[in-house]
Short mmCIF file of C-alpha atoms in Angstrom, two decimals:
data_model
loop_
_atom_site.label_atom_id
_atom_site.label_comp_id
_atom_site.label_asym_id
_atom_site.label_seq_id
_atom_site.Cartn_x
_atom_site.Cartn_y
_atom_site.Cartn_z
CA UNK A 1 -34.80 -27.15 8.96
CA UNK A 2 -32.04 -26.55 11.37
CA UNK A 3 -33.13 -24.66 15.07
CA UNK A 4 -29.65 -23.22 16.31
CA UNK A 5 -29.75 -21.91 20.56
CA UNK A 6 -26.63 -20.24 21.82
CA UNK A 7 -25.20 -20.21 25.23
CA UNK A 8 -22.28 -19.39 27.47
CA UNK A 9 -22.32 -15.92 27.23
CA UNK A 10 -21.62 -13.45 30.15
CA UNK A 11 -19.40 -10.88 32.10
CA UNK A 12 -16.27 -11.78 32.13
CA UNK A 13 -12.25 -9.20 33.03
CA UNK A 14 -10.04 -8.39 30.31
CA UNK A 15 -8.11 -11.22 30.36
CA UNK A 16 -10.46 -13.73 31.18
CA UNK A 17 -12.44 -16.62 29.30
CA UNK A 18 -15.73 -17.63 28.49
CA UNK A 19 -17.14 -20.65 26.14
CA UNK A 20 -19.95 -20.31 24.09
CA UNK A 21 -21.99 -23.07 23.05
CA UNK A 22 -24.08 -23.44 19.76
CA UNK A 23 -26.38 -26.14 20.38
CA UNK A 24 -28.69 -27.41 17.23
CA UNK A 25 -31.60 -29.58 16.18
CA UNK A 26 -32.31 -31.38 13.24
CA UNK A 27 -30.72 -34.86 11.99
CA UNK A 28 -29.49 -33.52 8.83
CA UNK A 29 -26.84 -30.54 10.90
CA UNK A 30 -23.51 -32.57 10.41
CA UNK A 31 -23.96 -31.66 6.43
CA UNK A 32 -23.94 -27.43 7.69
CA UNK A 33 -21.27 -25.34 7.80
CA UNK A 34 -20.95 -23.28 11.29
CA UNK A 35 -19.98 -19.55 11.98
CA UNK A 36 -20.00 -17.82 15.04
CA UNK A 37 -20.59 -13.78 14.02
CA UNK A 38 -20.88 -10.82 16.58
CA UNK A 39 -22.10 -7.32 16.58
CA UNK A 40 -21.09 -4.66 18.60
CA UNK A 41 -23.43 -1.19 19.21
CA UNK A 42 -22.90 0.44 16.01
CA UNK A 43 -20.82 -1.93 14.07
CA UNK A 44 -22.10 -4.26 11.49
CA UNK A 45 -22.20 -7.88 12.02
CA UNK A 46 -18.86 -9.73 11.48
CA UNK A 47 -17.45 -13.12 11.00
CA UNK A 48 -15.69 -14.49 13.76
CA UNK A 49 -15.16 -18.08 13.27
CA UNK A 50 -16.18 -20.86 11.34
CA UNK A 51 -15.84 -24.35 10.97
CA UNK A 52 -16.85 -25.92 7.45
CA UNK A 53 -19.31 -29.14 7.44
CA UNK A 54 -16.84 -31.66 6.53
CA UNK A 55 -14.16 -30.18 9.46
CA UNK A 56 -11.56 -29.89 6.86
CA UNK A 57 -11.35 -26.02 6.68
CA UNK A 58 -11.42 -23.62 9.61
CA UNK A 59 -11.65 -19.95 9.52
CA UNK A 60 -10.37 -17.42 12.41
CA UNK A 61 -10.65 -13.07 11.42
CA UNK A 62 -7.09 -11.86 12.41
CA UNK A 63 -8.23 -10.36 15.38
CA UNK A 64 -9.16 -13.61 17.33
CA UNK A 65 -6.29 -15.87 16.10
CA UNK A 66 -4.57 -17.20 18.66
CA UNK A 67 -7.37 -16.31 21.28
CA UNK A 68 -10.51 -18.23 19.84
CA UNK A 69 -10.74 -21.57 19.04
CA UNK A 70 -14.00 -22.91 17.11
CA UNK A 71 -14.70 -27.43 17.65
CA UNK A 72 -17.78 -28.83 16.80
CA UNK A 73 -19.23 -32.12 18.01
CA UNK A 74 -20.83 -34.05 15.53
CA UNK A 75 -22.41 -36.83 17.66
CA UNK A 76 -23.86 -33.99 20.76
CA UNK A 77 -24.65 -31.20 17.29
CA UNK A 78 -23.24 -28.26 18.91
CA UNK A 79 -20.48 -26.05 17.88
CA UNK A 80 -18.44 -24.48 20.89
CA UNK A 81 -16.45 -21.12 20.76
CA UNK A 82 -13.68 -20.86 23.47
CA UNK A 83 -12.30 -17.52 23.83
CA UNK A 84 -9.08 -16.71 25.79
CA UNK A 85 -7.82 -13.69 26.31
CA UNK A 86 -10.62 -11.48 26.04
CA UNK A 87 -10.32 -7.86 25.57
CA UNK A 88 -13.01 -4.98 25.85
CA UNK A 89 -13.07 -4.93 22.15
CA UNK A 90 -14.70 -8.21 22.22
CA UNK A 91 -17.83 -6.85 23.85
CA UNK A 92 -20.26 -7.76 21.29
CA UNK A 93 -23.58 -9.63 20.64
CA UNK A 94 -22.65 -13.54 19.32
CA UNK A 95 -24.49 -15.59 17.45
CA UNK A 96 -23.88 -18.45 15.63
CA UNK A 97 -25.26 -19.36 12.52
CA UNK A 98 -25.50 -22.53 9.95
CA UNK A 99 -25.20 -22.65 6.00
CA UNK A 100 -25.64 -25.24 3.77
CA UNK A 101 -26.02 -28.35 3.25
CA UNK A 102 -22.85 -29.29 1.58
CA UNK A 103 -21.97 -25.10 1.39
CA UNK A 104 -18.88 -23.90 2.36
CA UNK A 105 -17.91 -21.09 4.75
CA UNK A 106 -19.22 -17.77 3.93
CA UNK A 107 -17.62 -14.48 4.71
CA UNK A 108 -21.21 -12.62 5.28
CA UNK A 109 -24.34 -13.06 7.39
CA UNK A 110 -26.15 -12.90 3.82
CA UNK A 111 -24.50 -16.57 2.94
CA UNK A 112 -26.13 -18.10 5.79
CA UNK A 113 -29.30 -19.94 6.56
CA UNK A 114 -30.08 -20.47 9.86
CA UNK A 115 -29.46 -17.96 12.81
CA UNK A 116 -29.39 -18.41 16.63
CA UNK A 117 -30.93 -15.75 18.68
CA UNK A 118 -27.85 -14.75 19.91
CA UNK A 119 -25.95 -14.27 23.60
CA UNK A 120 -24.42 -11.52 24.82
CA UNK A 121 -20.64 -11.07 25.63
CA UNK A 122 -19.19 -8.34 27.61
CA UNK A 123 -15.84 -7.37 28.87
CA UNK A 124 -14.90 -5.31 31.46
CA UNK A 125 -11.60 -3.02 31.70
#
């Protein structure tokens, strides 16, 4: 059983950064694979990020390469999202979520396990 809380999320100028912080219990959550999703109003959920369990593959959708940057910390079990650069687009509900063990990343919320409760991210004009 893996318990995933978010944090870090906010109000934040186009242009501006915020972190947000996946923080999870249960011994076994180094063996998970970790992807940060969002939702905006009307839009279906969406893979943002992900960082597989063994740290060996990373995954970025096109619109947030260069700008986020997924790390996870296997000794504190949390998995961080920094995002630079933000623009109003990125206005969204995050959550992060966990699949496995031993899985690799997954393109849809459907191929993952355990879900966060999510944080809310919004950027002004």
């Amino acid at each position: 059983q893996v318990q995933l809380v978010e944090s870090g999320g906010g109000l934040v100028q186009a242009g501006g950064s915020l972190r947000l912080s996946c923080a999870a219990s249960g011994r076994t959550f180094s063996a998970y694979t970790v992807g940060w999703f969002r939702q905006a109003p009307g839009k279906e959920r969406e893979l943002v990020a992900a960082r597989n369990w063994k740290g060996s593959m990373t995954y970025y959708a096109d619109y947030v390469k260069g700008r986020f940057t997924i790390s996870r910390d296997k000794v504190e079990n949390t998995v961080d999202l920094q995002m630079n650069s933000l623009k109003p687009e990125d206005t969204a509900a995050y959550a992060c979520a966990a699949r496995g063990p031993f899985r690799e990343i997954g393109q849809v919320p459907n191929d993952y396990d355990y879900w966060g409760q999510g944080t809310q991210v919004t950027v002004s004009s």
